Structure formats: C-alpha cells, structure tokens
Amino acid sequence: MTVLRDADLAAAFDHAAHSYDTLVAANPGYHAHLRRSARRLGLPRTGKELRVLDLGCGTGASTAALARVLPDADITAVDASAGMLDRARAKPWHGNVSFVCAPAEALADAGVRGPFDAVFAAYLFRNVADPDAVLDTVHDLLAPHGRLAVHEYTLSGRPIHRAVWTAVCRGLVLPVATALGDGDLYRHLWRSVVDFDTVDRFTDRVRARGFDRVRALPLPGWQTGITHTVVARRAAPAAGIGQ
C-alpha cells in the first residue's frame, strides 16, 4: 500500500481516535519516552513565561508530556484531526494549554503565530507531504535560538532495526488494529516509517533548513535504533542582516 496523506490521513486518525490511547498505552515506555524528549528541549525550570508549540498533538499524549516537564509554559497544541483533538480537549488541563485544529502546513491560516520559544513535534514529520516546508514553517515560528525537538520513528539504517520494526507491526500492532477496524491507519504507520528518512538523513534535512546544534539522541528499550529525538536550535541571523 501507499502511505496516507492530507485529508485521507486526517480521516483515518478521526476514525481511530476512539481506540488510539488504548493502543499506544500498550507500547512499553511510550509516555516516558515522550517526557524524555520534552526534557531534551533543554528549557529552563518549569517553563514560566515561555511559549511552546506542540505540533501534531494527536490525543494529547505529547501535550501531557510537555505539561508534565514544563508545567508553567504556555502550550499551544495543534493537530489536523478533529477526532483526535476532541479526545485531547476532553482531558483535564491547566488553563495554560490551548488546542487548535489545523494541518501543519496551514498554521498561519488557523491563527497560530510566533514567536515560540520551542516547538515539539512527535510522530509528525513522516506524516506530512513536504517535511522541508513544515521545517521552514517551524523555523519561522521560532524565536532566534528557539529550540526544536522532533520525537519520531526514524530508523538507524541498519537492517536489524528495520526488521524489528516490521516484526512488531506485523506480529502485534496490525492484528490488533485490524480487529478494531483501523487497519489502514496502522498499515500506514508501518509503511510510513519504512519509507521515511533514516535518522542521519533527517538530521541533515533539519540542518539544511537553517537549524544548528542538530543532534540525534536515541531512546531506550525495544525502540533503540527505531525512535529518536532530534534536537536543534534556530540559528541566529548573521551579524548585519536586517540592519
């Protein structure tokens, strides 16, 4: 199968929203890994007086990780799936968390404006048709020296890690998802990871879009070599530009 894109992908997420939290909860370390990636933003203390964009928030798991790590930050959480956002909004949040329904490619149209001190994007970039365009948008939304953390399935490039990913999807994830009526979405999940950048290719992509201090950090457990946090910083303008 080909991967899903745009409206087809949003519709698949809408349909899967009712069971999404149950399925991801079966993934060992899922929420702890998100919190680890949120900490890797390296933001000070509790995030007081900072603005953070959670791009591709889904049902709010990544939002919850940010709120746990940065309880005083002003968090704007965005997703293209209305069904996933309905689930996210129904959860208890402090008043400093807000939700916006919009695709990552059309944030300005939805009133999402920078500057943000940080952008967190979990499981987003392999789902967009033009990752470079979304990285450009993120770059423009960040304040100078603003932080980016991408928590993503980005394979190492080693055959063993691709084999483990495929075995987990075919042996566990797809049978359960198919029984729940969401086989198309989770076949997309498997295929989108296989077809997406390796972690080295993705870090090169981030660096090419005007970010510096780009690093790929592994996550522990069975996802080693499969899921990484790619952290980066918006480079400051060169001296004299714009003056």
Short mmCIF file of C-alpha atoms in Angstrom, two decimals:
data_model
loop_
_atom_site.label_atom_id
_atom_site.label_comp_id
_atom_site.label_asym_id
_atom_site.label_seq_id
_atom_site.Cartn_x
_atom_site.Cartn_y
_atom_site.Cartn_z
CA MET A 1 0.00 0.00 0.00
CA THR A 2 0.97 3.64 -0.37
CA VAL A 3 1.09 5.88 2.68
CA LEU A 4 -1.90 8.09 3.51
CA ARG A 5 -1.69 11.85 3.07
CA ASP A 6 -3.61 15.02 3.88
CA ALA A 7 -7.41 14.56 4.13
CA ASP A 8 -7.20 10.75 3.87
CA LEU A 9 -4.77 10.61 6.76
CA ALA A 10 -6.79 13.04 8.90
CA ALA A 11 -9.92 10.95 8.27
CA ALA A 12 -8.10 7.77 9.28
CA PHE A 13 -6.96 9.42 12.52
CA ASP A 14 -10.51 10.66 13.13
CA HIS A 15 -11.78 7.10 12.87
CA ALA A 16 -9.04 5.68 15.10
CA ALA A 17 -9.35 8.34 17.81
CA HIS A 18 -11.64 6.21 19.98
CA SER A 19 -9.01 3.48 20.43
CA TYR A 20 -5.77 5.38 19.93
CA ASP A 21 -4.91 5.90 23.59
CA THR A 22 -5.54 2.23 24.36
CA LEU A 23 -3.21 1.08 21.60
CA VAL A 24 -0.35 3.44 22.41
CA ALA A 25 -0.61 2.57 26.11
CA ALA A 26 0.34 -0.99 25.16
CA ASN A 27 3.66 0.30 23.83
CA PRO A 28 6.21 -0.04 26.66
CA GLY A 29 7.72 3.31 27.54
CA TYR A 30 5.53 5.34 25.16
CA HIS A 31 4.66 8.13 27.60
CA ALA A 32 8.02 8.05 29.40
CA HIS A 33 9.80 8.44 26.07
CA LEU A 34 7.71 11.49 25.21
CA ARG A 35 8.61 13.06 28.55
CA ARG A 36 12.28 12.28 27.91
CA SER A 37 12.10 14.03 24.55
CA ALA A 38 10.32 17.02 26.14
CA ARG A 39 13.14 17.32 28.67
CA ARG A 40 15.62 17.23 25.81
CA LEU A 41 14.34 20.62 24.69
CA GLY A 42 16.58 21.90 27.49
CA LEU A 43 14.20 24.65 28.56
CA PRO A 44 14.76 26.28 31.94
CA ARG A 45 12.99 25.20 35.10
CA THR A 46 9.22 24.97 34.77
CA GLY A 47 8.89 26.88 31.50
CA LYS A 48 7.48 30.00 33.13
CA GLU A 49 6.88 32.82 30.62
CA LEU A 50 7.77 30.54 27.71
CA ARG A 51 5.60 29.76 24.69
CA VAL A 52 5.74 26.17 23.39
CA LEU A 53 4.09 24.78 20.25
CA ASP A 54 3.08 21.11 20.30
CA LEU A 55 2.79 20.32 16.60
CA GLY A 56 0.85 17.16 15.77
CA CYS A 57 -0.50 16.68 19.29
CA GLY A 58 -2.97 13.88 18.49
CA THR A 59 -4.99 12.89 21.54
CA GLY A 60 -2.71 14.94 23.78
CA ALA A 61 -0.03 12.45 24.83
CA SER A 62 2.74 14.79 23.71
CA THR A 63 0.88 17.73 25.28
CA ALA A 64 0.73 15.87 28.58
CA ALA A 65 4.46 15.21 28.38
CA LEU A 66 5.16 18.90 27.84
CA ALA A 67 2.78 19.93 30.63
CA ARG A 68 4.50 17.50 32.99
CA VAL A 69 8.00 18.73 32.16
CA LEU A 70 7.07 22.42 31.73
CA PRO A 71 4.01 22.98 33.92
CA ASP A 72 4.19 26.78 33.75
CA ALA A 73 4.71 27.12 29.99
CA ASP A 74 2.03 28.47 27.67
CA ILE A 75 1.37 25.45 25.41
CA THR A 76 -0.43 25.65 22.06
CA ALA A 77 -1.28 22.15 20.80
CA VAL A 78 -2.17 21.68 17.12
CA ASP A 79 -3.44 18.74 15.10
CA ALA A 80 -5.16 18.26 11.73
CA SER A 81 -7.53 15.56 13.03
CA ALA A 82 -10.69 16.92 14.64
CA GLY A 83 -11.41 13.50 16.13
CA MET A 84 -8.05 13.27 17.84
CA LEU A 85 -8.40 16.83 19.14
CA ASP A 86 -11.83 16.06 20.59
CA ARG A 87 -10.17 13.34 22.65
CA ALA A 88 -7.37 15.68 23.68
CA ARG A 89 -9.69 18.52 24.71
CA ALA A 90 -11.78 16.18 26.86
CA LYS A 91 -8.84 15.53 29.18
CA PRO A 92 -8.13 17.70 32.23
CA TRP A 93 -5.72 20.56 31.51
CA HIS A 94 -4.49 23.66 33.24
CA GLY A 95 -5.56 26.99 31.78
CA ASN A 96 -2.22 27.49 30.02
CA VAL A 97 -2.95 24.75 27.42
CA SER A 98 -4.95 25.56 24.29
CA PHE A 99 -5.85 23.46 21.22
CA VAL A 100 -6.10 24.41 17.55
CA CYS A 101 -7.35 22.24 14.67
CA ALA A 102 -5.10 22.84 11.67
CA PRO A 103 -2.68 20.98 9.40
CA ALA A 104 0.99 21.70 9.98
CA GLU A 105 1.12 23.24 6.52
CA ALA A 106 -1.51 25.91 7.30
CA LEU A 107 -0.78 27.20 10.78
CA ALA A 108 -0.98 30.88 9.87
CA ASP A 109 -4.47 30.38 8.41
CA ALA A 110 -5.56 28.99 11.79
CA GLY A 111 -4.14 31.97 13.68
CA VAL A 112 -1.06 30.23 15.07
CA ARG A 113 1.56 32.96 15.35
CA GLY A 114 5.09 33.06 16.72
CA PRO A 115 7.46 33.64 18.14
CA PHE A 116 7.61 30.44 20.15
CA ASP A 117 10.47 29.57 22.47
CA ALA A 118 10.24 25.92 21.47
CA VAL A 119 8.46 23.55 19.10
CA PHE A 120 7.83 19.91 19.97
CA ALA A 121 6.77 17.58 17.15
CA ALA A 122 6.02 13.95 17.99
CA TYR A 123 5.32 11.45 15.21
CA LEU A 124 4.62 14.26 12.75
CA PHE A 125 7.20 14.66 10.01
CA ARG A 126 6.81 11.29 8.31
CA ASN A 127 3.08 12.08 8.04
CA VAL A 128 3.39 15.33 6.08
CA ALA A 129 3.72 15.52 2.31
CA ASP A 130 6.51 18.13 2.39
CA PRO A 131 8.71 17.86 5.50
CA ASP A 132 11.00 20.65 4.29
CA ALA A 133 8.11 23.10 4.02
CA VAL A 134 6.96 22.25 7.54
CA LEU A 135 10.51 22.68 8.85
CA ASP A 136 10.59 26.10 7.18
CA THR A 137 7.33 27.00 8.94
CA VAL A 138 8.70 25.81 12.28
CA HIS A 139 11.90 27.78 11.72
CA ASP A 140 9.93 30.96 11.05
CA LEU A 141 7.72 30.46 14.12
CA LEU A 142 10.68 30.09 16.47
CA ALA A 143 12.39 32.97 18.20
CA PRO A 144 16.13 33.29 17.47
CA HIS A 145 17.84 30.44 19.33
CA GLY A 146 14.43 28.81 19.85
CA ARG A 147 14.53 25.05 20.43
CA LEU A 148 13.13 22.21 18.33
CA ALA A 149 12.64 18.61 19.45
CA VAL A 150 11.36 16.05 16.95
CA HIS A 151 10.30 12.75 18.52
CA GLU A 152 9.97 10.39 15.60
CA TYR A 153 10.26 6.90 14.22
CA THR A 154 13.49 7.42 12.27
CA LEU A 155 15.26 4.14 11.60
CA SER A 156 19.01 3.89 12.05
CA GLY A 157 19.52 2.41 8.60
CA ARG A 158 20.69 -0.92 10.00
CA PRO A 159 18.73 -3.92 8.65
CA ILE A 160 18.14 -5.30 12.16
CA HIS A 161 16.19 -2.22 13.23
CA ARG A 162 14.03 -2.27 10.12
CA ALA A 163 13.38 -5.97 10.75
CA VAL A 164 12.38 -5.37 14.38
CA TRP A 165 10.02 -2.58 13.35
CA THR A 166 8.36 -4.75 10.72
CA ALA A 167 8.07 -7.71 13.09
CA VAL A 168 6.39 -5.59 15.79
CA CYS A 169 3.96 -4.07 13.29
CA ARG A 170 3.03 -7.30 11.55
CA GLY A 171 3.02 -9.51 14.61
CA LEU A 172 1.32 -7.24 17.15
CA VAL A 173 0.15 -3.81 16.03
CA LEU A 174 -1.59 -4.67 12.75
CA PRO A 175 -3.63 -7.64 14.02
CA VAL A 176 -5.00 -5.62 16.94
CA ALA A 177 -5.64 -2.51 14.85
CA THR A 178 -7.34 -4.53 12.12
CA ALA A 179 -9.64 -6.13 14.68
CA LEU A 180 -10.60 -2.62 15.82
CA GLY A 181 -11.32 -1.53 12.25
CA ASP A 182 -8.27 0.71 11.90
CA GLY A 183 -6.01 -1.48 9.80
CA ASP A 184 -5.49 1.17 7.10
CA LEU A 185 -4.05 3.69 9.56
CA TYR A 186 -1.65 1.24 11.15
CA ARG A 187 -0.54 -0.16 7.80
CA HIS A 188 0.27 3.45 7.02
CA LEU A 189 2.19 3.64 10.30
CA TRP A 190 4.36 0.69 9.32
CA ARG A 191 4.91 1.82 5.75
CA SER A 192 5.47 5.50 6.54
CA VAL A 193 8.36 4.63 8.87
CA VAL A 194 9.99 2.29 6.36
CA ASP A 195 9.70 4.89 3.61
CA PHE A 196 10.79 7.89 5.69
CA ASP A 197 14.29 9.28 6.26
CA THR A 198 16.83 7.40 8.26
CA VAL A 199 17.86 9.36 11.33
CA ASP A 200 21.05 10.60 9.66
CA ARG A 201 19.11 11.76 6.61
CA PHE A 202 16.60 13.56 8.80
CA THR A 203 19.26 15.38 10.81
CA ASP A 204 20.78 16.52 7.51
CA ARG A 205 17.33 17.74 6.44
CA VAL A 206 16.91 19.75 9.66
CA ARG A 207 20.36 21.28 9.36
CA ALA A 208 19.67 22.31 5.76
CA ARG A 209 16.59 24.31 6.83
CA GLY A 210 18.53 26.80 8.96
CA PHE A 211 18.93 24.98 12.28
CA ASP A 212 22.16 24.46 14.17
CA ARG A 213 23.28 22.31 17.10
CA VAL A 214 21.42 19.41 15.47
CA ARG A 215 21.76 16.12 17.33
CA ALA A 216 20.01 12.76 17.19
CA LEU A 217 19.53 11.14 20.57
CA PRO A 218 18.41 7.51 20.95
CA LEU A 219 15.56 6.24 23.07
CA PRO A 220 15.86 3.10 25.20
CA GLY A 221 14.16 -0.27 25.10
CA TRP A 222 12.92 -2.08 22.01
CA GLN A 223 12.78 1.26 20.16
CA THR A 224 16.57 1.71 20.20
CA GLY A 225 17.57 2.31 16.60
CA ILE A 226 13.92 2.87 15.66
CA THR A 227 12.81 6.01 17.53
CA HIS A 228 14.99 9.07 18.15
CA THR A 229 14.75 12.58 19.50
CA VAL A 230 16.27 15.01 17.03
CA VAL A 231 17.02 18.27 18.82
CA ALA A 232 18.07 21.51 17.17
CA ARG A 233 18.13 25.27 17.59
CA ARG A 234 17.08 28.03 15.24
CA ALA A 235 20.31 29.68 14.22
CA ALA A 236 20.60 33.38 14.99
CA PRO A 237 20.70 35.74 11.97
CA ALA A 238 24.16 36.55 10.77
CA ALA A 239 25.53 39.88 12.04
CA GLY A 240 24.46 42.79 9.90
CA ILE A 241 21.48 41.08 8.23
CA GLY A 242 18.35 43.15 8.52
CA GLN A 243 20.19 46.13 9.98
#
